[in-house]
């Protein structure tokens, strides 16, 4: 019996590279993996000489923060072009965040109708309550929850106070799901911004100065202590600091289920880039120092980092333009389409094995979000989601971003890359051939969490 | 040349007991210590058969929280009767807390005019600022600073937000002084109380339930992280939990100057006592479980406890009467006059050496507050402050408290004690002869911090 | 193009089980792995309903200790029947241990001529020197080295003194190879045996009493300190104690390359079994208590155990018969043929995943000995070595052991097993069909170490 | 009632300095300590302007290793001149070490007849046994035991093998006494010396090269593991390495009673000094590097060092002369008379408080050997043993050593010192007036251990 599809190339697994390999697909699922002459198949795609990774799983993004659910269509198109086959989307949508099973059902419909890649979804609660909706959201398939210690918006992205945070953690603990936390201390940031404004300082670097490392670590400690108390798996949604990963480990050793992720910008960008990029370099937490970047790579080497994500947030360009007040710019970067080339490039520059990318950007986020073993690996039985990388000397050009016009900007615009995305496969179908997106709105599907087992690494 | 005074008895030093000893005093200062026949002196007081301790240093009390500075007179009289020769008074006074050098000067005048024992003073800042007054307060002799993460009153006992807390810590760090923190997380307590009231639960045990251990440890972590950031010596003003002491040690090992004290009530009282005593058993943090009491003794055995204090707060009886709403009662206990007999009794019951009392209730608090070597020890050159304990079977009777009438109550009323205070000496003068207070208002003096060296144990 | 062979069944991988899977083989190597309908092949072996593991890698055995190299033939036959496809044989052979490249070459010839399964080889040094032979042995393909702190025989199994041990470690460190150590303190054992004999105690339990835990841990500490000093990867060849694994970790944290293995007998046998089995239960280190067995499983759960081996030593029965003096019996157990059923049974009894067996008894020993990725896993590119287990209720019968007559004994004789070995494949050839050994002497091959990279877990 | 003696001066206590102080003595015991005008006394010695320390307690010396008990007379005379009022003498005497209560009784007689200062005594066991004598030795007043992992002489200073070491530790554990261990691994040293000699290298530096750090740490680990097993207080009699103190702490944290001392030579001498001094710089363990000296001071700062001793071993000069073979020279240095000036000088050079000398060279050794509170402190009830130091610029001249002629050598000869010993008092009597020894043979007394309580710091 012939397979539907065979893709040939060097397979990048989480524990090594299989030269002259192939992946054989039946019914959208990886049915065989091999080396040498491939078996018969309806279609054979020959990527020999290129590197075939598992399709990336981006564990952290915001498709609908600025435009609402219509944003899913464009963001997922750029994901397809970037080899990200599973998006894990945050719940902080305008006008309504995903705070109950009803809203979730609506968002799932939109995902199934408009997404170009598969998508798992976070749930959240309201500022004023809704803990009783947690079980329903879990039953309806959210992969994880997201809460925040910092308030961007009382409705869309509220700060949850400690009382409700503890209640929510206790309820989430029953589900086994992870709860990711936006980890910045509200008071420290507000105080610092007020002080900066009072002295007339609203230039770009002040974004970093008003969100000092302390504002992260204080939030980290607070939520980790609540994790220890409630038994919930509490995950800092981004740590720009090695200390965040150290703290997660200290609490794990005390019995807590605690973890943290690094976003790719914290692996390469520094305060100097914030000054250079102005509003287009603004994200929360902000870029840190070059020394801190090194320390984070150290955390990766020590195995302390849960996974690497993008925190993709495709603000309209107009919201990122700096006109004298950095505080007025939207916080967040685009990152989906640059994710694979950038991670590839950073690993090559540091002489690190490419299998780290298969692990940190696919298998591990899939495990943390309960999507494994359906997503995240080149592995028999997994969905046949593949990313084909072609090595070479390329330049990342923001104009190539496959999203709506005003999302075509990137902090990495013009950056030299060591590889490009030469092909993307989603459940056995080519959705990006290196030139254009072949997926259509609705090619992507909602992916529910597969099980309730907690994974903390 | 004859000494002014010799006191004979068994001397309880921090590292052992000297039988058949004596202390010889010249000019109010300990000039000689010996064993056997004492030297000539204008006066010899023979307490052979009794135990002579250093006068206790109570590192934490509130004489003026309910009545203002007039409260100093009565509280210090009960201190004299209890063998507490140095009171370290909190700055949270009505109507005005001690937030600048001017107010401090006024309070010093009142102390010098009305106190029966010596008194060192904490300073603080206002809710809305006053960090710039810190240097002035330190120069004017405050021994330590006190801030709070919890607000009892916006003026008298405000919550300092994290921004200002960091600023204050950075400023205090320059002085070398300790900053004690009332360590309870505001949001958790407020949320819990609101929830309790919403369900009509205002009975005594709800005081403990609405201030769960988590509200302490979250505050501990927050301030210890700020300690690490700023270099300030940050001290949790009371830990009712062994975990508080563990956390202080974890941060010390990371380079922080962190410490914490146990109040004597946390060494013996439990939630059952809160139910029994109702409003008269209400304090913050609340009594915990019998298991936790054991764990705290474990922390003492491991050398993790800075010192033991009373947190004496002589509310008028009327404010402690429970009439159906435990939340309406004032929080705080009387404890000065019972301090010495109770600590003595607890040590005897546990078979622990009495020298622990000399260490934990005199020498160590004096060291943490920068009063050593002038205060805190039977040691040549120290002020001749002595506490004479007579062993026997006694009962603590609240009616004997030497304070204003409405302060004559105690959670330890009726408790069997293994010793009583048979005499108190302040700078070489007997101020309590076992029957009556011989000191007069103004016998006591303000004691400034002696130096700026930090002591964290 | 058709494969040479396809084996169907549930594939037990190190990270999970692949139901309805297959392994496809070309040229003796795994060329494809899949699920569902298998590809065309010259031969299809259908083991659906059974569990297909990677062939086991037994990292520790002594085929030639009692009979010399002629023992290889029989021991390797029982390995084939037990699903052990790679034997890592110790160098302590009679009459000559493997102490230089010349002897190694001779042993390789014997292996290639007589072994039924593949075999990797340890090297060693002489009691009186031979450190200069280390590089040659490494170049000639030994996978690891073995030295001892305890002397069984001055020629065959000598104690290496500390001076020479340090020299040898320093030399081995240059190769990147592991050095396994027989870890018992000579003096403690000798002293205890002398004392036992002096009091006329030579009954079985005295074997355990004369090799107390201390004799292991003192040896562990000595060699780990030398590991730290020299940079060599030092591995305790068997720890019967959880403390051994703890110590390895303590030294790893100090920068040492230290590890240790558990033999399967320490996962199930206790002192009571020594009393019951007499000489047939004698091995070094001896069986410990039931509590210690639990602690070792705890070490496995904590990830501290390098791998699990058998320490197979097929003494002639006559040398194991107890006739009043336990010290006269040979030390060592048979274990090759029982290895797979026993490990399977223990995991089932404890509710642990079978993938632990794929990890601890195949992949990890292959990694520690530098044989991975050629050996140790069901993985594309690996040798097609497979073990097929049939679940059911079986009894291990020593008479079925496929070795010379006087080696047909087992401490596990009569034990109820949860599975049996239904088939073994070596490089794509069936060498055991569940009933008889199909391999012939010489079917097996010497396997050299594949690379010089150190793996400590 | 007048005191027998008053000594005036600045009193150096373990926790600070008391200016213008005095010590008053009655019946040879400190009866009063004071400041200012002293009480009446039969004799007043005015050392105002000088520093009065507690007489030093040298916890480690060998008066009788080369000459037998006749050596006590001279060594104790130099002790008197050096302000060492209590010598703790090792048991390794020629021709008979102190291995039973009978020999101890004889040595006590010699001490009482010939010593110039007080002396406590170690006991030991024979190479071939004598564990049953341990209880008798303890009852007869030895303060501690000494055993060795290294053999200098089969009778006088034997290596105790591990079997007997464990037995001895178990027996000593019952007494509560400390067992100090000469900690060098025999095999490593022997192997290294043999190798050095084989290559004709017998020059001074080879003494250090043949006793590398590893030979110490391996011995440390072995004996600490036995400490953990038996519950004995095991103390490394000298650590020339910071790692020794680290290991003692690691084992203490595991529950062991483990400690270690630094000899003063390891606080200042380096390998360069060995080259310079040749045989006169030879001791075991040998001098290390300047970096290691710094690390040891770090261990002191971290509170990990039990105490500081001299390991005084007054070999006849002829035995120290280097004539081409460093291995032929006796190992050991003189150090008693230089102890106080040298420690004083090192503290001053490093800006460390002099109270460290009161602690590390008097109070702490007295505590470890169970001599406190009779010995070791300026403290009421202690023996009136005092050391008077005069600050200034002095030079240590070996010719001034108050011992037999052939013991008048010192590795510190010609060294600039920051103070000299201006007076020594033993039990209230001046035994050194800064110019000559006033004590007579027999002025000193044997001091038995005062109690069986273990002190590990």
CSV table of C-alpha atoms in Angstrom, one decimal, chain B residues 126-267:
chain,number,residue,atom,x,y,z
B,126,UNK,CA,4.7,58.7,54.9
B,127,UNK,CA,2.4,56.8,52.5
B,128,UNK,CA,3.0,59.6,50.0
B,129,UNK,CA,6.7,60.0,50.4
B,130,UNK,CA,9.4,61.3,52.7
B,131,UNK,CA,12.3,59.2,51.6
B,132,UNK,CA,14.4,62.3,51.8
B,133,UNK,CA,13.8,62.4,55.6
B,134,UNK,CA,15.5,59.0,56.0
B,135,UNK,CA,19.0,60.4,56.4
B,136,UNK,CA,17.9,63.0,58.9
B,137,UNK,CA,16.1,60.4,61.0
B,138,UNK,CA,19.2,58.2,61.0
B,139,UNK,CA,21.4,61.1,62.0
B,140,UNK,CA,19.0,62.0,64.8
B,141,UNK,CA,19.4,58.5,66.2
B,142,UNK,CA,16.6,56.2,65.2
B,143,UNK,CA,17.9,52.7,65.5
B,144,UNK,CA,15.9,51.2,62.7
B,145,UNK,CA,13.2,51.9,60.2
B,146,UNK,CA,9.8,50.3,59.9
B,147,UNK,CA,7.6,50.0,56.8
B,148,UNK,CA,4.6,47.9,56.0
B,149,UNK,CA,3.2,46.0,53.0
B,150,UNK,CA,-0.2,46.1,54.7
B,151,UNK,CA,-2.2,49.2,55.5
B,152,UNK,CA,-4.0,49.5,58.8
B,153,UNK,CA,-4.4,53.2,58.5
B,154,UNK,CA,-3.4,55.5,55.6
B,155,UNK,CA,-1.7,57.9,58.0
B,156,UNK,CA,-0.6,56.0,61.1
B,157,UNK,CA,0.3,52.6,59.5
B,158,UNK,CA,0.2,52.9,55.8
B,159,UNK,CA,1.0,50.4,53.1
B,160,UNK,CA,4.1,51.6,51.2
B,161,UNK,CA,3.8,50.6,47.6
B,162,UNK,CA,6.6,48.8,45.8
B,163,UNK,CA,8.0,51.8,44.0
B,164,UNK,CA,8.4,53.8,47.1
B,165,UNK,CA,9.5,50.7,49.1
B,166,UNK,CA,12.4,50.3,46.6
B,167,UNK,CA,13.3,53.9,46.9
B,168,UNK,CA,13.2,53.8,50.7
B,169,UNK,CA,15.3,50.6,50.8
B,170,UNK,CA,17.9,52.2,48.6
B,171,UNK,CA,18.1,55.2,50.9
B,172,UNK,CA,18.1,53.2,54.1
B,173,UNK,CA,20.9,51.0,52.6
B,174,UNK,CA,23.1,54.0,52.7
B,175,UNK,CA,22.7,54.3,56.5
B,176,UNK,CA,23.5,50.7,57.3
B,177,UNK,CA,20.3,50.6,59.5
B,178,UNK,CA,17.8,47.8,59.5
B,179,UNK,CA,14.4,48.1,58.0
B,180,UNK,CA,11.7,46.0,59.7
B,181,UNK,CA,8.7,45.2,57.6
B,182,UNK,CA,5.2,44.4,58.6
B,183,UNK,CA,4.8,41.5,56.2
B,184,UNK,CA,1.3,40.7,55.1
B,185,UNK,CA,0.0,40.8,51.6
B,186,UNK,CA,-2.8,43.4,51.4
B,187,UNK,CA,-4.7,41.9,48.6
B,188,UNK,CA,-4.9,38.4,50.0
B,189,UNK,CA,-6.1,39.7,53.3
B,190,UNK,CA,-8.6,42.1,51.9
B,191,UNK,CA,-10.0,39.5,49.5
B,192,UNK,CA,-10.3,36.9,52.3
B,193,UNK,CA,-12.0,39.3,54.7
B,194,UNK,CA,-14.5,40.4,52.0
B,195,UNK,CA,-15.2,36.8,51.2
B,196,UNK,CA,-15.7,36.0,54.9
B,197,UNK,CA,-18.0,38.9,55.4
B,198,UNK,CA,-20.0,38.0,52.3
B,199,UNK,CA,-20.8,34.7,53.8
B,200,UNK,CA,-21.5,36.1,57.2
B,201,UNK,CA,-18.5,34.6,58.9
B,202,UNK,CA,-17.1,37.1,61.4
B,203,UNK,CA,-16.4,34.7,64.3
B,204,UNK,CA,-12.9,34.6,65.9
B,205,UNK,CA,-11.3,31.8,63.9
B,206,UNK,CA,-12.0,33.8,60.8
B,207,UNK,CA,-9.3,36.2,61.8
B,208,UNK,CA,-6.8,33.3,61.2
B,209,UNK,CA,-8.5,32.1,58.1
B,210,UNK,CA,-8.4,35.5,56.5
B,211,UNK,CA,-4.7,35.9,57.0
B,212,UNK,CA,-3.4,32.6,55.8
B,213,UNK,CA,0.3,31.7,55.7
B,214,UNK,CA,0.5,32.6,52.1
B,215,UNK,CA,-0.2,36.3,52.9
B,216,UNK,CA,3.0,36.3,55.0
B,217,UNK,CA,5.3,34.4,52.7
B,218,UNK,CA,4.3,36.5,49.6
B,219,UNK,CA,5.1,39.6,51.5
B,220,UNK,CA,8.4,38.0,52.7
B,221,UNK,CA,9.5,37.2,49.2
B,222,UNK,CA,8.6,40.6,47.8
B,223,UNK,CA,10.6,42.5,50.4
B,224,UNK,CA,13.5,40.1,50.3
B,225,UNK,CA,13.8,40.5,46.6
B,226,UNK,CA,13.9,44.2,47.1
B,227,UNK,CA,16.6,43.7,49.8
B,228,UNK,CA,18.7,41.8,47.3
B,229,UNK,CA,18.2,44.6,44.7
B,230,UNK,CA,19.0,47.5,47.0
B,231,UNK,CA,21.5,46.1,49.5
B,232,UNK,CA,19.3,47.1,52.4
B,233,UNK,CA,19.1,45.0,55.6
B,234,UNK,CA,15.5,44.0,55.4
B,235,UNK,CA,13.9,42.2,58.4
B,236,UNK,CA,10.5,40.7,58.6
B,237,UNK,CA,9.1,42.2,61.8
B,238,UNK,CA,7.5,39.0,62.7
B,239,UNK,CA,7.3,35.7,61.2
B,240,UNK,CA,4.6,33.4,62.5
B,241,UNK,CA,6.0,30.7,60.1
B,242,UNK,CA,9.2,28.7,60.0
B,243,UNK,CA,9.1,29.3,56.3
B,244,UNK,CA,9.7,33.0,56.9
B,245,UNK,CA,13.0,32.2,58.5
B,246,UNK,CA,13.9,29.7,55.8
B,247,UNK,CA,13.3,32.3,53.1
B,248,UNK,CA,15.5,34.8,55.0
B,249,UNK,CA,18.2,32.3,54.9
B,250,UNK,CA,17.8,31.4,51.2
B,251,UNK,CA,18.2,35.1,50.4
B,252,UNK,CA,21.1,35.5,52.7
B,253,UNK,CA,22.8,32.8,50.8
B,254,UNK,CA,22.2,34.7,47.6
B,255,UNK,CA,23.9,37.7,49.1
B,256,UNK,CA,20.9,39.5,50.6
B,257,UNK,CA,20.9,41.1,54.1
B,258,UNK,CA,17.7,39.5,55.3
B,259,UNK,CA,16.5,38.4,58.6
B,260,UNK,CA,13.3,37.9,60.6
B,261,UNK,CA,12.1,37.9,64.2
B,262,UNK,CA,9.7,35.7,66.1
B,263,UNK,CA,7.3,37.2,68.6
B,264,UNK,CA,6.8,35.3,71.7
B,265,UNK,CA,3.2,34.5,71.0
B,266,UNK,CA,4.2,32.5,68.0
B,267,UNK,CA,6.3,30.3,70.3
